[in-house]
Coordinates of C-alpha atoms and ligand atoms in Angstrom, one line a residue:
X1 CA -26.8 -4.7 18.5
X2 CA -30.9 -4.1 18.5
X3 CA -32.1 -4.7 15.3
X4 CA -33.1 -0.6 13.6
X5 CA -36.2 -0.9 12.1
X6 CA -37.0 1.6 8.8
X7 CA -40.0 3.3 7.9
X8 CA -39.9 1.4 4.6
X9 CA -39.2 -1.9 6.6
X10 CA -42.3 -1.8 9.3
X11 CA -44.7 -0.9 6.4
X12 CA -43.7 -3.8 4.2
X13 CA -43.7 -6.1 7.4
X14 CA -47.0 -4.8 8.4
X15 CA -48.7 -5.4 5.0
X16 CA -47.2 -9.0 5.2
X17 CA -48.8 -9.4 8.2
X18 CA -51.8 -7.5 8.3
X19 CA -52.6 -6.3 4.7
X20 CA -53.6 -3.3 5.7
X21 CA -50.7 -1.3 3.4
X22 CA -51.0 -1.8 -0.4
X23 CA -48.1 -0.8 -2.2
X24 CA -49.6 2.6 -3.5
X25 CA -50.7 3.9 0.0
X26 CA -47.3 2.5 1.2
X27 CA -45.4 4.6 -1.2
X28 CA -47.5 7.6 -0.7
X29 CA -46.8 7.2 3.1
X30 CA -43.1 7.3 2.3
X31 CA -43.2 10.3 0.0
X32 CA -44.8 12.5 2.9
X33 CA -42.2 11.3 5.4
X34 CA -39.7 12.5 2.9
X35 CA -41.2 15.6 2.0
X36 CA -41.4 15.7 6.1
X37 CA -37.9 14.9 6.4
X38 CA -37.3 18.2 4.1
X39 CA -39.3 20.3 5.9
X40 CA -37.6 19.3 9.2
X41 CA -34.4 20.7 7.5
X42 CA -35.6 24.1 6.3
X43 CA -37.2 24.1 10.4
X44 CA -33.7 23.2 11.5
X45 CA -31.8 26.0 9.5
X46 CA -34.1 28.5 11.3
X47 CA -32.8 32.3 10.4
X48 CA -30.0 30.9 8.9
X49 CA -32.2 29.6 6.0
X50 CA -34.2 32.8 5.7
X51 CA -37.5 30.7 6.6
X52 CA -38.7 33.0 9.4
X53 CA -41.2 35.5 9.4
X54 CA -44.2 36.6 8.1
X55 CA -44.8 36.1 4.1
X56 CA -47.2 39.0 3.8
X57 CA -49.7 37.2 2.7
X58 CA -53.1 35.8 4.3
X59 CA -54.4 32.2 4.1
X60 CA -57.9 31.7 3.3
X61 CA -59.0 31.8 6.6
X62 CA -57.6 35.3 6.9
X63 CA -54.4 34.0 8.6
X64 CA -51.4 35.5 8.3
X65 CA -49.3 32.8 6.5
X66 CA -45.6 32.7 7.4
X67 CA -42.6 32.1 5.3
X68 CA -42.8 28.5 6.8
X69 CA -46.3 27.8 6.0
X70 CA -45.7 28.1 2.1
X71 CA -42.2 26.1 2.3
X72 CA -43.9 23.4 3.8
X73 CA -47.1 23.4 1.9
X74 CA -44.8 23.8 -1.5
X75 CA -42.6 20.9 0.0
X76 CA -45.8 18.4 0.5
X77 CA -46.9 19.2 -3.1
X78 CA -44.2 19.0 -5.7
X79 CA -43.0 15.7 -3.6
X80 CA -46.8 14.1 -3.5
X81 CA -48.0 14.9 -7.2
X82 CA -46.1 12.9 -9.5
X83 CA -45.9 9.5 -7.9
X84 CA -49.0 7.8 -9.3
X85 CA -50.3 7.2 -5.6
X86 CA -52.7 10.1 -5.6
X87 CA -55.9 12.1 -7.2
X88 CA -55.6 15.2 -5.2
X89 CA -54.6 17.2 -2.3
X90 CA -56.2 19.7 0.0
X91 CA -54.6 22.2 2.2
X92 CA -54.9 24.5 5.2
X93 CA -53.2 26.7 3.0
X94 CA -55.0 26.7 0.1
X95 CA -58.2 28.3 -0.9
X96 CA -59.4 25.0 -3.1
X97 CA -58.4 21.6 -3.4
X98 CA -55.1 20.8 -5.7
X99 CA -56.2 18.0 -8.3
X100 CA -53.0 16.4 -9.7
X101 CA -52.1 18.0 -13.1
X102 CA -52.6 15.4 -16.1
X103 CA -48.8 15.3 -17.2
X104 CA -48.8 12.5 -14.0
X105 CA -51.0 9.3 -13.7
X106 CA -53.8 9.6 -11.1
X107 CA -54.2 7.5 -8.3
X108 CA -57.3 6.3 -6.1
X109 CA -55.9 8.2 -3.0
X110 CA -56.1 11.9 -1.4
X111 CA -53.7 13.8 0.6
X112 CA -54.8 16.3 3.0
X113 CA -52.6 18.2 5.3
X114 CA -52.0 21.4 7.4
X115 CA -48.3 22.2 6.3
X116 CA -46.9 24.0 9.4
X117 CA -48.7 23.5 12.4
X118 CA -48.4 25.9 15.1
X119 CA -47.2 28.5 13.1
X120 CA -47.3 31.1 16.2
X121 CA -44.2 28.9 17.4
X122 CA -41.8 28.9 14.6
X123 CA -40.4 32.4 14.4
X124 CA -39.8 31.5 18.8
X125 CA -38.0 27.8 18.3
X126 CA -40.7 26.1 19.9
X127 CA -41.9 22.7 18.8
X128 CA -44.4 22.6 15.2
X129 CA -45.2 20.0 12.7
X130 CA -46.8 19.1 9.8
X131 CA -50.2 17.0 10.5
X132 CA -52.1 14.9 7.3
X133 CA -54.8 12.6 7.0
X134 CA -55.0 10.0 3.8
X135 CA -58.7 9.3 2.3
X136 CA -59.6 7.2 -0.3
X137 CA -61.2 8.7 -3.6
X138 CA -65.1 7.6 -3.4
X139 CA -65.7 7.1 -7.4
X140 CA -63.7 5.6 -10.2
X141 CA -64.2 8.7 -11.8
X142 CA -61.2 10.3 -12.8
X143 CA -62.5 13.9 -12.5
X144 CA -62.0 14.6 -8.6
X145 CA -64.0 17.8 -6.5
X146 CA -64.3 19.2 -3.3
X147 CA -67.3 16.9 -2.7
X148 CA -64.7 13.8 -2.8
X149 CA -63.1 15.3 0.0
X150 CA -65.9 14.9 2.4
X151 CA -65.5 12.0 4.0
X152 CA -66.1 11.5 8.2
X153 CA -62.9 11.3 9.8
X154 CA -63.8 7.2 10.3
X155 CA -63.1 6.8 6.0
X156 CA -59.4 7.6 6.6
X157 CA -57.3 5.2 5.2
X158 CA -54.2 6.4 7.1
X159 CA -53.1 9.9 9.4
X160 CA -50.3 11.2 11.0
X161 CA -48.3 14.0 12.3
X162 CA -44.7 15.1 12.4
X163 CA -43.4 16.7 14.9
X164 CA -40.5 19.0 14.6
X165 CA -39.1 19.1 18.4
X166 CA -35.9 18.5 20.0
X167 CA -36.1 15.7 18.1
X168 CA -38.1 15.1 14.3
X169 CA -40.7 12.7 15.3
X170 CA -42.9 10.9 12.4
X171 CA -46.4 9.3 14.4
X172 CA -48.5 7.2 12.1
X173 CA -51.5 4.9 11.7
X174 CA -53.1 2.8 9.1
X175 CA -56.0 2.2 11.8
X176 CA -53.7 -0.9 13.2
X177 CA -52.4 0.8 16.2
X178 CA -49.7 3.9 16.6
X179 CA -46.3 4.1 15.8
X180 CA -43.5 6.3 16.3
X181 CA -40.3 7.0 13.9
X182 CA -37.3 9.2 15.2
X183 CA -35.5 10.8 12.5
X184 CA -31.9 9.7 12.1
X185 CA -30.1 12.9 11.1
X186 CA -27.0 11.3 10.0
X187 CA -28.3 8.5 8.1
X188 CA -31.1 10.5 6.6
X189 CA -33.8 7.4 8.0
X190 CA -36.6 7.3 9.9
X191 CA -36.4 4.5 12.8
X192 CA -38.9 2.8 14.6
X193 CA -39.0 4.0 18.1
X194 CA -42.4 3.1 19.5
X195 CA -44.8 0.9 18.2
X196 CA -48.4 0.2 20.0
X197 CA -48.4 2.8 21.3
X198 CA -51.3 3.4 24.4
X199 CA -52.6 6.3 26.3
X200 CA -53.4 6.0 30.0
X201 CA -57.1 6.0 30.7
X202 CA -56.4 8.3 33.4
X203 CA -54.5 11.3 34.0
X204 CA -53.7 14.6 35.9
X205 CA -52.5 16.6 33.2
X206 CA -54.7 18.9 31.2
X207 CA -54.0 20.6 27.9
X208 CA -56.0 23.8 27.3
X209 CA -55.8 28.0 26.2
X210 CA -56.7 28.9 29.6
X211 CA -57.0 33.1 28.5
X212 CA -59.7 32.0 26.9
X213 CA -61.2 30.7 30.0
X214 CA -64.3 34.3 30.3
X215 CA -65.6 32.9 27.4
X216 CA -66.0 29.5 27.6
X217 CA -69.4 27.6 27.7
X218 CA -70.3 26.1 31.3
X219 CA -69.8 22.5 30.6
X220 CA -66.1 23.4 29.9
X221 CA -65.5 25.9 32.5
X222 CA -67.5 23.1 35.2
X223 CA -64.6 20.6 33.9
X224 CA -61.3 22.8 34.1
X225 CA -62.9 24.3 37.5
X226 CA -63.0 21.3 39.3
X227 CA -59.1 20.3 37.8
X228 CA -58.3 23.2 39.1
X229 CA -59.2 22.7 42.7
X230 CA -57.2 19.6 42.5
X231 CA -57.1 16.8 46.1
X232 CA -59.5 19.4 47.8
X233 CA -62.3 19.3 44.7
X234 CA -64.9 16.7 43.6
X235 CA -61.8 15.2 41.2
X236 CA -59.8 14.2 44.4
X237 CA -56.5 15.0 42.7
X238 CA -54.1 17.6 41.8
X239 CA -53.7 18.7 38.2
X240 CA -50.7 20.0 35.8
X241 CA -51.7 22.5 32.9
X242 CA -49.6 22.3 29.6
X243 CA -50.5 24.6 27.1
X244 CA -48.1 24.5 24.1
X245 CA -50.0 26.5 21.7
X246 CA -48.8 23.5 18.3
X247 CA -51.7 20.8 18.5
X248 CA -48.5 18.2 17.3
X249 CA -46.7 19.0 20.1
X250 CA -49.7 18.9 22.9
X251 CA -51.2 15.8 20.6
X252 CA -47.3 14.4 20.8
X253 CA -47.1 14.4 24.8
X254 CA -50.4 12.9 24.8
X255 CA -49.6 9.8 23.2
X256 CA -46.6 9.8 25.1
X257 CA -48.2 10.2 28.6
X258 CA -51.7 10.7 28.8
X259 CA -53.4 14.0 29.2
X260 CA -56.2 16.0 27.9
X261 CA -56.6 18.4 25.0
X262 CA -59.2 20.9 24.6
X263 CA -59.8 23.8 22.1
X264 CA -63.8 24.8 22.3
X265 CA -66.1 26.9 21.6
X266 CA -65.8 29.9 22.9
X267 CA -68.4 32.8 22.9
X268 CA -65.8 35.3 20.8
X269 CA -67.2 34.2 18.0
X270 CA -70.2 32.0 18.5
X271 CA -70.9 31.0 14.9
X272 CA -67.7 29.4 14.8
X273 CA -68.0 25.7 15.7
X274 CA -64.5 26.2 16.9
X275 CA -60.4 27.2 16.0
X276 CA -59.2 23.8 14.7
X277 CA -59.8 22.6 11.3
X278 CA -61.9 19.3 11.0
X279 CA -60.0 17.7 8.3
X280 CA -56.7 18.8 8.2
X281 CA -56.2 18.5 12.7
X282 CA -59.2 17.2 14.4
X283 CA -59.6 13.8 12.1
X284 CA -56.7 13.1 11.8
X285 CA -55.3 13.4 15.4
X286 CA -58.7 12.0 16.4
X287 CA -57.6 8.9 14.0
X288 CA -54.7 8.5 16.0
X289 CA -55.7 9.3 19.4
X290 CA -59.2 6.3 18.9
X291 CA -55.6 3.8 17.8
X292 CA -53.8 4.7 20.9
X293 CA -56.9 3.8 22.8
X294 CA -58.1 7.2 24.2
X295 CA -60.9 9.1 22.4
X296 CA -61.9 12.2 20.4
X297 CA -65.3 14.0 20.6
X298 CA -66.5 17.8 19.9
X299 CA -68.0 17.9 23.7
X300 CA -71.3 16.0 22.2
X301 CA -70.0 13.8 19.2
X302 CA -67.0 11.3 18.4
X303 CA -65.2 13.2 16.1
X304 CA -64.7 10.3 13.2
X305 CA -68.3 10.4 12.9
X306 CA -68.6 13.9 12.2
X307 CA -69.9 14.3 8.2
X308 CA -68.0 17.4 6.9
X309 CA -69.7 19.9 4.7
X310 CA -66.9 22.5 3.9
X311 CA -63.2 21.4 3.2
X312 CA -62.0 24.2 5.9
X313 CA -64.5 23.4 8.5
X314 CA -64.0 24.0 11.7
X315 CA -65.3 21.8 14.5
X316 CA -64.4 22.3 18.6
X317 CA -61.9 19.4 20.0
X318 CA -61.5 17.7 23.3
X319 CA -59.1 14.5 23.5
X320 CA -56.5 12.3 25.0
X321 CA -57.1 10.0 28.2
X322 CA -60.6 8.5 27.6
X323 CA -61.8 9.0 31.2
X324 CA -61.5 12.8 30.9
X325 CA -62.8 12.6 27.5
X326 CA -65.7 10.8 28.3
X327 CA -66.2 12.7 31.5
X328 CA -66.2 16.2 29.3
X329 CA -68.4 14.9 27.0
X330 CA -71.4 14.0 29.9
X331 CA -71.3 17.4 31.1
X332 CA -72.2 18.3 27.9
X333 CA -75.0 16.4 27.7
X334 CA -76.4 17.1 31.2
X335 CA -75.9 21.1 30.3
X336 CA -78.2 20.5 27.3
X337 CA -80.7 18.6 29.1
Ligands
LIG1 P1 -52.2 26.9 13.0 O1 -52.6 25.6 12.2 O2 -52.6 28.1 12.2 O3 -50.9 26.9 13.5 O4 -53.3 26.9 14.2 C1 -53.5 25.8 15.0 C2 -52.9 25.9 16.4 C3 -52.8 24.6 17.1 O5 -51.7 24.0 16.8 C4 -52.9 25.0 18.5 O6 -53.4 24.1 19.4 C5 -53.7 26.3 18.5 O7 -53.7 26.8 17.2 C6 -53.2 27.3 19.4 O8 -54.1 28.4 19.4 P2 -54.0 29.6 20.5 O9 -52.9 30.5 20.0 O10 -55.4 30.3 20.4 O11 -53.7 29.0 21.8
LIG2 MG1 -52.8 23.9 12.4

């Protein structure tokens, strides 16, 4: 019989033999992949859990939260605040960050997450997830503020996503390389399923909202144009479109086969840097994406470099397969010169 590996398991061995896991960023690593675990059950139970539908209320971003958002983001806290690991929390979901009440010892970590990812999905049973990013507290101050928060996307001590799919899929890095865990329904575990994982440099599959395509900006539209005309075009080869509309799930087929993600700018509303959130989706799939060997920019800058200013910045997103990535990011540069 192959040897399963756990969760708990490939952490320990990879702090044995790498020391990159301390035993308080390992434990707060296991509480989200339970609280995952949970919210992978409420996803599961569908209509026949009541978790469906709108919530009638509206995030901070003027979103219209559903019924799942505010399970999941509920789930995440209660099961993160009292273990000792953590200082505070911040949330797509939640106007301000969530410092861990004083009944419970502070830690030197913080937790930031979008709850439900691809919320537009749930209510349809396609693919969401939950994605987080794990920073560590700059000052031995035990008074934490927004200002702790942000940190470029390169300070993150560990990120990951979950994917709620046809299978529950747990992907995470502690900047050592990517590895994925498959939730074992019956035993309640999550196994080790893919470890090192790589992205082709190349590919023929491109991920993008193509409605959106009259409003684009040129350097994008010169990109997804010349896709388009596939073996008859300046590429030389025919292209595949995916669009899945969760981030987890485009992210998730990414890092299992290649392919290119893009959400930009768009002219619809040109003060907006772009739809994604910076901390809560673009660092920490960028995180993931650099350890899998592809690469993560806004069209001009690596994303990990990028110095937030507002916990729920936005920030536009192109990644996957580094050649595409790379070859998105010149034509940005040649449009500005
Ligand atoms: P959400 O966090 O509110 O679900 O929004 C983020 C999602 C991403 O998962 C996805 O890539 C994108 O929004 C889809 O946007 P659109 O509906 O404009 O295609
Ligand atoms: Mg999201």
């Amino acid at each position: 019989m192959t040897r399963r590996i756990s969760l708990t398991q490939y952490l320990v061995e990879q702090q044995r033999q790498h020391g990159r896991i301390p035993a308080e960023l390992r434990l707060l690593l296991e509480v989200v992949a339970r609280a995952c675990k949970r919210i992978a059950i409420s996803v599961n139970k569908g209509a026949l859990g009541d978790v469906l539908g709108t919530a009638g209320s509206e995030n901070v971003q003027g979103e219209v939260q559903k019924k799942l958002d505010i399970i999941a983001n509920e789930v995440l806290i209660e099961a993160n605040e009292w273990g000792g690991a953590l200082a505070g929390m911040a949330s797509e979901e939640m106007d301000g960050i969530h410092v861990v009440p004083n009944r419970y010892p502070r830690g030197e970590y913080l937790l930031l997450f979008d709850p439900l990812d691809g919320s537009s999905n749930i209510d349809v049973n396609v693919s969401i997830g939950t994605i987080f990013s794990v920073l560590k507290k700059p000052s031995d101050r035990p008074e934490i503020t927004v200002d702790d928060f942000l940190q470029p996307g390169s300070a993150q001590a560990a990120a990951g996503y979950c994917v709620y799919g046809p299978q529950s899929t747990l992907v995470l890095t502690v900047g050592d390389g990517v590895a994925m865990f498959t939730l074992d329904r019956e035993q309640g575990s999550w196994v080790l399923t893919a470890d090192n994982v790589q992205i082709p440099a190349d590919t023929q599959e491109f991920a993008i909202n193509m409605s959106n395509m009259r409003h684009w900006a040129p350097p994008v539209t010169r990109y997804i144009e010349e896709c388009l005309q596939g073996r008859d075009g300046p590429r030389g080869k025919d292209y595949n479109m995916r669009w899945i509309a969760s981030m987890v799930a485009d992210v998730h087929r990414i890092l299992s086969r290649g392919g290119v993600f893009l959400y930009p700018w768009d002219r619809r509303e040109p003060g907006k840097p772009g739809k994604l959130r910076l901390m809560y989706e673009a660092n920490p799939m960028g995180f993931l994406i650099e350890q899998a060997g592809g690469a993560a920019t806004n069209g001009r800058q690596r994303i990990l470099d990028l110095q937030p200013t507002q916990l729920h910045e936005r920030v536009s997103v192109v990644l996957g397969s580094r050649h595409e990535v790379e070859r998105v990011t010149r034509y940005h540069a040649e449009a500005d010169r």
